[in-house]
Coordinates of C-alpha atoms in Angstrom, one line a residue:
X1 CA -4.5 89.5 118.8
X2 CA -1.3 89.9 120.8
X3 CA -1.0 93.1 122.6
X4 CA 0.9 95.7 120.6
X5 CA 4.4 96.3 122.3
X6 CA 4.6 100.0 123.3
X7 CA 8.0 101.6 122.4
X8 CA 9.0 104.3 124.8
X9 CA 10.9 107.5 123.2
X10 CA 10.2 109.4 126.4
X11 CA 13.0 111.9 126.8
X12 CA 12.9 111.1 130.7
X13 CA 11.7 109.8 132.8
X14 CA 12.4 107.0 130.0
X15 CA 12.4 103.4 129.2
X16 CA 14.4 100.9 131.7
X17 CA 15.7 97.6 130.7
X18 CA 12.9 94.9 130.7
X19 CA 15.1 92.7 132.5
X20 CA 15.7 95.5 135.3
X21 CA 12.1 95.7 135.6
X22 CA 11.3 92.1 135.9
X23 CA 14.3 91.7 138.6
X24 CA 12.8 94.9 140.6
X25 CA 9.3 93.3 140.4
X26 CA 10.6 89.7 141.4
X27 CA 12.1 91.5 144.1
X28 CA 9.5 93.9 145.5
X29 CA 7.9 92.0 148.3
X30 CA 10.7 90.3 149.4
X31 CA 14.3 91.3 148.6
X32 CA 16.7 88.9 148.7
X33 CA 14.8 86.8 151.1
X34 CA 15.0 89.4 153.9
X35 CA 11.2 89.4 154.1
X36 CA 10.6 92.9 153.3
X37 CA 10.6 95.5 150.4
X38 CA 13.6 98.1 149.5
X39 CA 10.3 100.4 149.9
X40 CA 10.4 99.3 153.4
X41 CA 14.0 99.4 154.7
X42 CA 15.9 101.4 157.0
X43 CA 18.2 103.7 155.0
X44 CA 20.6 102.8 158.2
X45 CA 20.5 99.0 157.7
X46 CA 23.2 96.7 156.7
X47 CA 21.0 95.5 153.7
X48 CA 20.4 99.0 152.3
X49 CA 24.4 99.6 153.1
X50 CA 25.2 96.7 150.9
X51 CA 22.8 98.3 147.8
X52 CA 24.4 101.7 148.4
X53 CA 27.9 100.4 148.4
X54 CA 27.0 98.1 145.3
X55 CA 25.6 100.8 143.6
X56 CA 28.7 103.1 144.2
X57 CA 31.5 100.3 143.2
X58 CA 29.6 99.5 139.9
X59 CA 29.7 103.3 139.3
X60 CA 33.0 103.6 140.1
X61 CA 34.1 100.5 137.9
X62 CA 32.3 101.6 134.8
X63 CA 33.3 105.1 134.9
X64 CA 36.7 104.5 136.2
X65 CA 36.5 106.8 138.5
X66 CA 39.8 107.8 140.4
X67 CA 40.2 107.2 144.1
X68 CA 40.3 110.9 144.7
X69 CA 36.7 111.5 143.9
X70 CA 33.7 111.1 146.1
X71 CA 30.4 109.5 144.5
X72 CA 27.3 110.9 146.0
X73 CA 23.2 110.0 145.6
X74 CA 21.5 113.1 146.1
X75 CA 18.0 114.4 145.6
X76 CA 16.7 117.3 143.9
X77 CA 17.4 116.6 140.6
X78 CA 19.5 118.4 138.3
X79 CA 17.8 121.5 139.1
X80 CA 19.0 121.3 142.5
X81 CA 22.3 121.1 141.1
X82 CA 21.9 124.4 139.6
X83 CA 22.2 125.5 143.0
X84 CA 24.3 123.4 144.9
X85 CA 27.1 123.9 142.2
X86 CA 27.8 127.7 142.9
X87 CA 26.6 127.3 146.4
X88 CA 29.5 124.8 146.8
X89 CA 32.0 126.0 144.2
X90 CA 31.8 129.6 143.4
X91 CA 33.9 130.4 146.6
X92 CA 36.9 128.3 145.4
X93 CA 38.4 132.1 144.4
X94 CA 37.9 135.1 146.1
X95 CA 36.2 136.8 143.1
X96 CA 33.3 134.6 143.5
X97 CA 32.5 134.5 139.8
X98 CA 31.8 131.4 137.0
X99 CA 32.1 130.9 133.8
X100 CA 29.4 129.2 131.6
X101 CA 28.6 127.9 128.3
X102 CA 25.3 128.2 127.4
X103 CA 24.2 126.2 124.7
X104 CA 20.2 125.2 125.5
X105 CA 17.5 125.3 128.0
X106 CA 19.3 123.6 130.7
X107 CA 22.5 125.7 130.8
X108 CA 20.5 128.7 130.5
X109 CA 18.7 127.8 133.6
X110 CA 21.9 126.7 135.5
X111 CA 23.7 130.0 134.7
X112 CA 20.7 132.3 136.0
X113 CA 20.4 130.4 139.2
X114 CA 24.1 130.6 139.7
X115 CA 23.8 134.3 139.5
X116 CA 22.0 134.5 142.7
X117 CA 25.3 133.3 144.5
X118 CA 28.0 135.2 142.4
X119 CA 29.2 136.7 139.1
X120 CA 28.3 134.6 136.1
X121 CA 30.3 135.2 132.8
X122 CA 28.7 133.6 129.4
X123 CA 31.9 133.2 128.0
X124 CA 30.7 133.4 124.1
X125 CA 28.5 135.6 122.0
X126 CA 25.0 135.0 122.9
X127 CA 23.2 132.3 120.7
X128 CA 19.9 133.8 118.9
X129 CA 18.8 129.9 118.9
X130 CA 20.3 127.0 120.5
X131 CA 21.3 124.9 117.3
X132 CA 25.1 124.9 117.6
X133 CA 27.9 125.0 119.8
X134 CA 30.2 128.4 119.5
X135 CA 33.6 127.7 118.5
X136 CA 36.2 127.5 121.5
X137 CA 38.0 130.4 119.5
X138 CA 35.4 132.6 120.3
X139 CA 35.5 132.1 124.0
X140 CA 36.6 134.4 126.2
X141 CA 37.5 132.5 129.7
X142 CA 38.3 134.1 132.9
X143 CA 41.6 132.8 134.5
X144 CA 40.3 133.9 138.1
X145 CA 37.1 132.0 137.7
X146 CA 36.2 129.5 140.5
X147 CA 35.1 127.2 137.8
X148 CA 33.3 126.6 133.9
X149 CA 30.1 125.0 133.4
X150 CA 28.4 123.5 130.8
X151 CA 25.6 120.8 130.1
X152 CA 27.2 118.4 127.9
X153 CA 24.1 116.9 125.9
X154 CA 20.9 119.6 126.0
X155 CA 17.8 117.4 126.1
X156 CA 15.6 119.9 124.7
X157 CA 17.4 121.4 121.7
X158 CA 19.5 117.9 120.8
X159 CA 23.1 119.6 121.0
X160 CA 25.7 117.4 122.4
X161 CA 29.4 118.1 122.6
X162 CA 31.6 115.8 121.0
X163 CA 34.6 117.1 122.8
X164 CA 35.9 118.1 126.4
X165 CA 36.3 122.1 126.6
X166 CA 39.7 123.1 127.4
X167 CA 39.4 125.5 130.5
X168 CA 43.4 126.1 131.2
X169 CA 43.3 124.7 134.6
X170 CA 40.1 126.1 136.0
X171 CA 38.0 123.8 137.3
X172 CA 35.4 122.1 134.8
X173 CA 31.8 120.9 135.8
X174 CA 29.6 119.5 133.7
X175 CA 25.6 118.6 133.7
X176 CA 25.5 115.2 132.1
X177 CA 22.2 114.0 132.7
X178 CA 21.3 113.1 129.6
X179 CA 24.2 111.4 128.1
X180 CA 25.6 110.0 131.4
X181 CA 27.2 106.5 130.8
X182 CA 26.3 106.7 127.0
X183 CA 29.9 106.8 126.2
X184 CA 33.1 106.6 128.1
X185 CA 34.2 109.6 129.8
X186 CA 37.7 110.7 131.4
X187 CA 36.4 111.6 134.8
X188 CA 39.7 113.0 135.7
X189 CA 39.5 116.1 133.4
X190 CA 36.4 117.4 135.5
X191 CA 36.3 118.7 138.9
X192 CA 32.6 118.0 139.2
X193 CA 30.0 115.9 137.2
X194 CA 26.5 115.5 138.1
X195 CA 23.6 113.5 136.2
X196 CA 19.6 113.0 137.2
X197 CA 19.4 109.1 136.6
X198 CA 16.1 109.0 134.7
X199 CA 17.3 108.9 131.1
X200 CA 20.4 106.6 131.0
X201 CA 20.8 105.0 134.4
X202 CA 17.8 104.4 136.2
X203 CA 14.4 105.9 137.7
X204 CA 13.5 109.6 138.6
X205 CA 14.6 110.5 142.4
X206 CA 18.3 110.4 142.4
X207 CA 21.2 112.4 141.1
X208 CA 24.8 111.2 140.8
X209 CA 27.2 113.8 142.1
X210 CA 30.9 112.9 141.3
X211 CA 33.2 115.2 142.7
X212 CA 37.2 115.8 143.5
X213 CA 37.9 115.5 147.1
X214 CA 39.8 118.9 147.2
X215 CA 36.8 121.1 145.7
X216 CA 34.9 119.9 149.5
X217 CA 34.7 122.3 151.9
X218 CA 34.4 125.6 150.1
X219 CA 30.6 126.3 150.8
X220 CA 29.1 129.4 151.0
X221 CA 27.6 129.8 154.5
X222 CA 24.3 130.2 152.9
X223 CA 24.2 127.1 151.4
X224 CA 21.5 124.5 152.8
X225 CA 23.0 121.7 154.9
X226 CA 21.5 119.1 152.4
X227 CA 23.1 120.6 149.4
X228 CA 26.7 120.9 150.8
X229 CA 28.7 118.2 149.7
X230 CA 31.2 118.0 152.3
X231 CA 28.5 117.0 155.0
X232 CA 26.9 114.6 152.3
X233 CA 30.1 113.1 151.2
X234 CA 31.4 112.6 154.8
X235 CA 28.2 111.0 155.5
X236 CA 28.4 108.6 152.5
X237 CA 24.9 110.2 151.0
X238 CA 23.0 109.5 154.5
X239 CA 22.9 112.6 156.1
X240 CA 19.1 112.5 155.4
X241 CA 17.2 109.7 154.2
X242 CA 18.3 109.0 150.4
X243 CA 16.0 107.9 147.6
X244 CA 16.4 104.5 148.8
X245 CA 14.4 102.7 146.0
X246 CA 15.9 105.0 143.2
X247 CA 19.2 103.9 144.1
X248 CA 18.2 100.4 144.3
X249 CA 16.9 100.6 140.3
X250 CA 20.3 102.5 139.5
X251 CA 22.3 99.6 141.0
X252 CA 20.4 97.2 138.7
X253 CA 20.6 99.3 135.4
X254 CA 24.4 99.7 136.2
X255 CA 24.7 96.1 136.4
X256 CA 23.0 95.7 133.1
X257 CA 25.3 98.1 131.6
X258 CA 28.3 96.1 132.6
X259 CA 26.8 93.1 131.6
X260 CA 26.1 94.3 128.2
X261 CA 29.6 95.7 127.5
X262 CA 29.8 98.9 129.7
X263 CA 30.3 102.4 128.4
X264 CA 32.0 101.7 125.2
X265 CA 29.4 99.0 124.1
X266 CA 26.9 101.7 125.0
X267 CA 28.8 104.2 122.5
X268 CA 28.8 102.1 119.8
X269 CA 25.1 100.9 120.0
X270 CA 23.9 104.8 120.5
X271 CA 25.8 105.7 117.2
X272 CA 24.2 103.1 115.5
X273 CA 20.6 104.0 116.6
X274 CA 21.0 107.9 116.0
X275 CA 22.7 107.4 112.6
X276 CA 19.7 105.3 111.5
X277 CA 17.2 108.3 112.0
X278 CA 19.7 111.3 110.9
X279 CA 20.2 109.3 108.1
X280 CA 16.4 109.3 107.0
X281 CA 16.3 112.6 108.0
X282 CA 19.4 113.6 106.1
X283 CA 17.9 112.0 102.5
X284 CA 14.6 113.3 103.1
X285 CA 14.9 116.3 100.7
X286 CA 13.8 118.7 103.4
X287 CA 10.8 116.7 104.4
X288 CA 12.5 116.0 107.9
X289 CA 14.5 118.8 109.1
X290 CA 16.9 118.6 112.0
X291 CA 17.5 122.4 112.9
X292 CA 20.8 121.5 114.8
X293 CA 24.5 121.9 113.2
X294 CA 25.9 118.5 112.1
X295 CA 28.6 118.7 114.2
X296 CA 27.3 118.8 117.2
X297 CA 23.8 116.8 116.6
X298 CA 23.1 114.7 120.0
X299 CA 23.2 111.0 119.9
X300 CA 20.7 111.0 122.9
X301 CA 17.9 113.2 121.9
X302 CA 16.9 113.8 118.0
X303 CA 14.8 116.5 117.4
X304 CA 13.0 117.4 113.9
X305 CA 10.4 119.0 112.2
X306 CA 8.0 117.4 109.5
X307 CA 7.0 118.8 106.4
X308 CA 9.0 122.1 106.1
X309 CA 11.9 124.0 107.7
X310 CA 9.6 125.1 110.9
X311 CA 7.4 122.2 110.8
X312 CA 3.8 121.6 109.3
X313 CA 1.6 121.2 112.5
X314 CA -1.3 119.1 110.8
X315 CA 1.5 117.0 109.4
X316 CA 3.1 116.5 112.9
X317 CA -0.2 115.8 114.4
X318 CA -0.8 112.8 111.8
X319 CA 2.9 111.7 112.2
X320 CA 2.5 111.4 116.1
X321 CA -0.9 109.5 115.8
X322 CA 0.3 107.0 112.7
X323 CA 3.5 106.6 115.4
X324 CA 1.1 105.9 118.2
X325 CA -1.1 103.3 116.4
X326 CA 2.3 101.5 116.1
X327 CA 2.9 101.5 119.8
X328 CA 5.2 104.5 119.7
X329 CA 4.7 107.0 122.4
X330 CA 6.4 110.2 123.8
X331 CA 7.5 111.7 120.4
X332 CA 6.3 114.8 120.7
X333 CA 9.1 117.7 120.9
X334 CA 9.5 119.9 124.1
X335 CA 6.9 122.5 124.4
X336 CA 9.3 125.1 124.2
X337 CA 10.4 124.1 120.7
X338 CA 7.5 121.9 119.3
X339 CA 8.0 119.4 116.4
X340 CA 9.2 115.8 117.1
X341 CA 11.8 114.5 119.4
X342 CA 13.1 111.0 119.5
X343 CA 15.3 110.3 122.5
X344 CA 17.6 107.1 121.9
X345 CA 18.9 106.5 125.6
X346 CA 20.6 103.4 126.5
X347 CA 17.5 101.1 126.9
X348 CA 15.9 101.8 123.7
X349 CA 17.2 99.1 121.5
X350 CA 18.5 98.8 118.0
X351 CA 14.8 97.2 117.0
X352 CA 13.0 99.8 118.5
X353 CA 14.8 102.4 116.4
X354 CA 14.4 100.3 113.4
X355 CA 10.5 100.6 114.2
X356 CA 10.9 104.2 114.3
X357 CA 12.8 104.6 111.3
X358 CA 10.5 102.0 109.0
X359 CA 7.4 104.4 110.6
X360 CA 9.7 107.5 108.8
X361 CA 10.4 106.0 105.6
X362 CA 6.6 104.8 105.0
X363 CA 5.3 108.7 106.3
X364 CA 7.5 110.3 103.9
X365 CA 6.8 107.8 101.0
X366 CA 3.1 108.8 101.5
X367 CA 3.3 112.2 101.8
X368 CA 6.1 113.2 99.2

């Protein structure tokens, strides 16, 4: 009996393209004929420099990053950037304040952290649950804010912006950790974009920060030096030892994205995959229930309950067990919201998604 294939719907770390894993395996012991592994390579060596430069140039090409932006490969994950963003940018204007959109767990954490370094203004009425994006007509932007911050895709709640917020000239900052390179983005509209790699562009350990050059050098004096963008950009991400292997893996994933048609092709696929699942939810007469407003349902993370509006725990347990028997893993919703969550990042294929769709239809038929 052939081994059943495992389909990983994890929210991050997440599925990587098999061709990337195979290439990393092939090169693990002897990278490019130099006799050592990337894991052993000095970050100051010419060989690693080639890896770093190649990864950056692929990133610039895929996102069409303008020349007046710096690209950095840092450590500390998205959570490190909750601190780094205010430490570097909240001092841009003398009021030391920032506007935050809070539409889920991650932007809520970011706003709370920023409050340590300046005044944080939540620019919309507080949401009682994270299932929608407040209408821009309800926002109160502060023209003297140093920046406006939002999380483009909330991984836990499955809420995704399908528009770029208008800030009336104030610097726009976005956490794109979970939809980075899943669709084209106009980098020139942003002062800063950051993303942890472990969802769409690689393995855990490296966080990409793309920042406009004129925003460097306004760091608060209490900013730790490893989080200082001016220092890190000036040293080409080599102020301290960077996460070398994670940068190498990211380079391989970026190459895979490029060979498969770039961010526009990823967007087409991601729309197809997410529509496949949302269509089943919508047609299930409430057996599957997605709590998120239709206008901002995520193409990356599809959360839903089984059996009734707030979920039937016994049915959800049965659903997860049935999925697991078919080789589908990591479908359990985030502990804070429960239910089921299917994460459909770039490396998750149409075939993977079809397997889940088929199971959802069968499970529905069986229990209705």
